[in-house]
Amino acid sequence: MKAPLLTLVALPLLPSLWIICRLISKDLESIQDSNISDDNSTPTTSTVGAQLLLFIALGIMGHIGTNKLIPSIKYYMLKRGISGKDLGKKGTPKENDDIPEALGIVPGAIFLICLMFCLVGYATNHPSKLLDLNSALLSICFMLFLGFTDDVLEWPWRYKLFLPSVASLPLLCCYEGSRSVVVPIPLRFLLMVDGELTTFGKLLCYFVVVDANADGSIINLGVFYLVYMGFLAVFCTNAINIFAGINGLEVGQSFIIGCAVLFHNLVEIQSDSLSRENHVFSAMIMLSFLGVTLALLRHNWFPASVFVGDTYCYFSGMTFAVVGILGHFSKTLMLFFIPQILNFLYSLPQLFKLIPCPKHRLPKYNAKTGRMEPSTVTMETGKGVKEMANMTLINACLQIFGPLSEEVLCVVLLTFQIICCVSGLYFRYNLAQLIFD
């Protein structure tokens, strides 16, 4: 494993491993003291360590299986013609090499197998979570299928926006959490003043329920909260898909986001929060996901020997949507998607065709310098033809830092992802109380 890749893997993962070691240590101490309660069905910090150890073992098995299977499956992909050219290698001896595509099917399939083993163990001890786990399997399996068919058949964008909503229906049907949101302190005056609803608050009550007993600090969104979570599934699956185009970026950003989610889960587990069981459920999914993702990253890192395709982007996006919805921390999840949100907002003029949007907006490779440069698009204006860079975060990075090699460009973008995830965690645990009660 190359040094830049090893660093990018170790930095986000080590904090979570440290917390897991502490939880396992507490578990061992409690066994020695013979203080484990046998009649407690809810996981505690004294028993969670053993569960996490089993989940880590499944993640390691998933990693080994994915790493061993990719070289075999990529041969069959090439044989069936499911391959493509690396557009970032134009002008080099490798520009005409066929690279197998849609290899995201391998980690996706191995991940589902790992979850099925979890179904036997975890759901047996937690029957209340059986419906959640089945719905997670169904939604992720559907998106994995959609992604693979998209790589083979190239679905139009209108289907890519609609079908994730359908895939999220099993999650929404079994969702039993709160549908209320806490209003930020600086905005509560818009809803209630001196114990009375304002005009805006009364108008809002036609659509949602403003809790007058809480002085307007809580709004029950009802069915609109389910609509929000449906949009969350659509965003997660497509946000990773459009923030892509260079070797290692799709898998790298997913691995970093997964590490941030796992760290958040472990912090909540360690603090004995009321939603501890939901976070154990999320950690179980994330450990298997990180195992298979790390294996794929080894093969997709520069110079990539496989392409992950839309298969992996949809699979990883739906996995994040699953843990965010069923783990009841969908708003916290969005703090880890800051680069994806920025890329989406920056891309809106092209996505809505206000500015011409080519099929591929990835940066172009300059064979003379060996570096990536911003790709451009031409558009007609009142002053003639104007050339401008494609509106993606990748091209913006090249405009800021100048031409970079593909590997360095990926490292810069993933470093930004790490910074944003750390900032999101800092906001969640240190600044959120300044805005919310």
Coordinates of N, CA, C and O in Angstrom, one line a residue, residues 104-105 107-113 115-116 132-148 163-164 166-171 233 237 281-282 284-286 288-289 292 310-324 326:
G104 N -17.7 -2.4 -8.3 CA -18.4 -2.1 -7.1 C -19.3 -3.3 -6.7 O -19.8 -3.4 -5.6
I105 N -19.7 -4.1 -7.7 CA -20.5 -5.3 -7.4 C -19.9 -6.2 -6.5 O -20.6 -6.9 -5.7
P107 N -17.5 -5.7 -3.7 CA -17.7 -5.3 -2.3 C -19.2 -5.3 -1.9 O -19.5 -5.6 -0.7
G108 N -20.0 -4.9 -2.8 CA -21.5 -4.8 -2.5 C -22.0 -6.2 -2.2 O -22.7 -6.4 -1.2
A109 N -21.6 -7.2 -3.0 CA -22.1 -8.6 -2.7 C -21.5 -9.1 -1.4 O -22.2 -9.8 -0.6
I110 N -20.2 -8.9 -1.2 CA -19.6 -9.4 0.0 C -20.2 -8.7 1.2 O -20.4 -9.3 2.3
F111 N -20.5 -7.4 1.1 CA -21.1 -6.7 2.2 C -22.5 -7.3 2.6 O -22.8 -7.4 3.8
L112 N -23.3 -7.6 1.6 CA -24.6 -8.2 1.8 C -24.4 -9.5 2.6 O -25.2 -9.9 3.4
I113 N -23.4 -10.3 2.2 CA -23.2 -11.6 2.8 C -22.8 -11.4 4.3 O -23.3 -12.1 5.2
L115 N -23.8 -8.8 6.1 CA -25.0 -8.4 6.8 C -25.9 -9.6 7.1 O -26.6 -9.6 8.1
M116 N -25.9 -10.6 6.2 CA -26.7 -11.8 6.5 C -26.2 -12.6 7.7 O -27.0 -13.1 8.5
D132 N -35.6 -3.7 11.0 CA -34.7 -2.7 10.5 C -33.6 -3.3 9.6 O -33.2 -2.8 8.5
L133 N -33.1 -4.5 10.1 CA -32.0 -5.1 9.3 C -32.5 -5.6 8.0 O -31.8 -5.5 7.0
N134 N -33.7 -6.2 8.0 CA -34.2 -6.7 6.7 C -34.5 -5.5 5.7 O -34.2 -5.7 4.5
S135 N -35.0 -4.4 6.2 CA -35.3 -3.3 5.3 C -33.9 -2.7 4.8 O -33.9 -2.3 3.7
A136 N -32.9 -2.7 5.7 CA -31.6 -2.2 5.2 C -31.0 -3.1 4.1 O -30.5 -2.6 3.1
L137 N -31.2 -4.4 4.3 CA -30.7 -5.4 3.2 C -31.5 -5.2 1.9 O -30.9 -5.1 0.8
L138 N -32.8 -5.0 2.0 CA -33.6 -4.8 0.8 C -33.2 -3.5 0.1 O -33.1 -3.5 -1.2
S139 N -33.1 -2.4 0.8 CA -32.8 -1.1 0.2 C -31.4 -1.1 -0.5 O -31.2 -0.7 -1.6
I140 N -30.4 -1.6 0.2 CA -29.0 -1.7 -0.3 C -28.9 -2.6 -1.5 O -28.3 -2.3 -2.5
C141 N -29.6 -3.8 -1.4 CA -29.6 -4.7 -2.5 C -30.2 -4.1 -3.7 O -29.7 -4.3 -4.9
F142 N -31.3 -3.4 -3.6 CA -32.0 -2.7 -4.7 C -31.1 -1.7 -5.4 O -31.0 -1.7 -6.6
M143 N -30.4 -0.9 -4.6 CA -29.5 0.1 -5.1 C -28.3 -0.5 -5.8 O -27.7 0.0 -6.8
L144 N -27.8 -1.6 -5.2 CA -26.7 -2.4 -5.8 C -27.1 -2.9 -7.2 O -26.3 -2.8 -8.2
F145 N -28.3 -3.4 -7.3 CA -28.8 -3.9 -8.6 C -29.0 -2.7 -9.6 O -28.6 -2.9 -10.7
L146 N -29.5 -1.6 -9.1 CA -29.7 -0.5 -10.0 C -28.4 0.1 -10.5 O -28.2 0.4 -11.7
G147 N -27.4 0.1 -9.6 CA -26.1 0.6 -10.0 C -25.4 -0.2 -11.1 O -24.8 0.3 -12.0
F148 N -25.5 -1.6 -10.9 CA -24.9 -2.5 -11.9 C -25.6 -2.4 -13.2 O -25.0 -2.4 -14.3
L163 N -35.5 6.2 -8.9 CA -35.4 4.9 -8.3 C -34.8 4.9 -6.9 O -35.2 4.0 -6.1
P164 N -33.9 5.7 -6.5 CA -33.5 5.8 -5.1 C -34.6 6.1 -4.1 O -34.6 5.6 -3.0
V166 N -37.7 5.0 -4.5 CA -38.3 3.7 -4.4 C -37.6 2.8 -3.4 O -38.1 2.1 -2.6
A167 N -36.2 2.8 -3.6 CA -35.4 2.0 -2.8 C -35.5 2.3 -1.3 O -35.2 1.5 -0.4
S168 N -35.8 3.6 -1.0 CA -35.8 4.0 0.4 C -37.2 3.7 1.1 O -37.3 3.8 2.3
L169 N -38.2 3.3 0.3 CA -39.5 3.0 0.9 C -39.4 1.9 2.0 O -40.1 2.1 3.0
P170 N -38.7 0.8 1.9 CA -38.6 -0.1 3.0 C -38.1 0.5 4.3 O -38.6 0.2 5.4
L171 N -37.1 1.5 4.2 CA -36.6 2.2 5.3 C -37.7 3.0 6.0 O -37.9 3.1 7.2
A233 N -32.0 9.9 0.9 CA -31.5 8.7 0.1 C -31.1 9.1 -1.3 O -30.1 8.6 -1.8
T237 N -27.0 8.9 -2.6 CA -26.6 8.1 -3.7 C -26.0 8.9 -4.9 O -25.1 8.4 -5.5
F281 N -26.3 -0.7 16.1 CA -26.8 -1.2 14.8 C -26.0 -0.6 13.7 O -25.6 -1.2 12.7
S282 N -25.8 0.8 13.8 CA -25.1 1.5 12.7 C -23.6 1.1 12.6 O -23.0 0.9 11.6
M284 N -22.4 -1.8 13.4 CA -22.3 -3.1 12.8 C -22.2 -3.0 11.3 O -21.4 -3.7 10.7
I285 N -23.1 -2.2 10.8 CA -23.1 -2.0 9.3 C -21.8 -1.3 8.8 O -21.2 -1.7 7.8
M286 N -21.4 -0.3 9.5 CA -20.2 0.4 9.1 C -18.9 -0.4 9.1 O -18.1 -0.2 8.2
S288 N -18.5 -3.6 8.5 CA -18.5 -4.5 7.3 C -18.2 -3.6 6.1 O -17.5 -4.0 5.2
F289 N -18.9 -2.4 6.1 CA -18.7 -1.5 4.9 C -17.3 -1.1 4.8 O -16.7 -1.0 3.7
V292 N -14.9 -3.9 3.3 CA -15.0 -4.2 1.8 C -14.5 -3.0 1.1 O -13.9 -3.1 0.0
D310 N -21.0 3.2 -11.3 CA -22.1 3.7 -10.5 C -22.6 2.6 -9.5 O -23.2 3.0 -8.5
T311 N -22.2 1.4 -9.7 CA -22.6 0.3 -8.8 C -22.1 0.6 -7.4 O -22.9 0.6 -6.4
Y312 N -20.9 1.0 -7.2 CA -20.3 1.3 -5.9 C -20.9 2.6 -5.3 O -21.2 2.7 -4.1
C313 N -21.0 3.6 -6.2 CA -21.5 4.9 -5.7 C -22.9 4.8 -5.1 O -23.3 5.4 -4.1
Y314 N -23.8 4.0 -5.8 CA -25.2 3.9 -5.3 C -25.2 3.0 -4.1 O -26.0 3.2 -3.1
F315 N -24.4 2.0 -4.1 CA -24.3 1.1 -2.9 C -23.8 1.8 -1.7 O -24.4 1.7 -0.6
S316 N -22.8 2.6 -1.8 CA -22.2 3.3 -0.7 C -23.2 4.4 -0.2 O -23.4 4.6 1.0
G317 N -23.8 5.1 -1.2 CA -24.7 6.2 -0.8 C -25.9 5.7 -0.1 O -26.4 6.3 0.9
M318 N -26.5 4.6 -0.5 CA -27.6 4.0 0.2 C -27.3 3.4 1.5 O -28.0 3.5 2.5
T319 N -26.0 2.9 1.7 CA -25.6 2.4 3.0 C -25.5 3.6 4.0 O -26.0 3.4 5.1
F320 N -25.1 4.7 3.6 CA -25.0 5.9 4.5 C -26.5 6.3 4.8 O -26.7 6.7 5.9
A321 N -27.3 6.3 3.8 CA -28.7 6.7 4.0 C -29.4 5.7 5.0 O -30.1 6.2 5.9
V322 N -29.1 4.5 4.9 CA -29.6 3.4 5.8 C -29.2 3.7 7.3 O -30.1 3.7 8.2
V323 N -27.9 3.9 7.5 CA -27.5 4.1 8.9 C -28.0 5.5 9.4 O -28.3 5.6 10.6
G324 N -28.1 6.5 8.6 CA -28.5 7.8 9.0 C -30.0 7.7 9.4 O -30.4 8.4 10.4
L326 N -32.1 4.8 10.0 CA -32.4 3.8 11.0 C -31.6 4.0 12.3 O -32.0 3.6 13.3

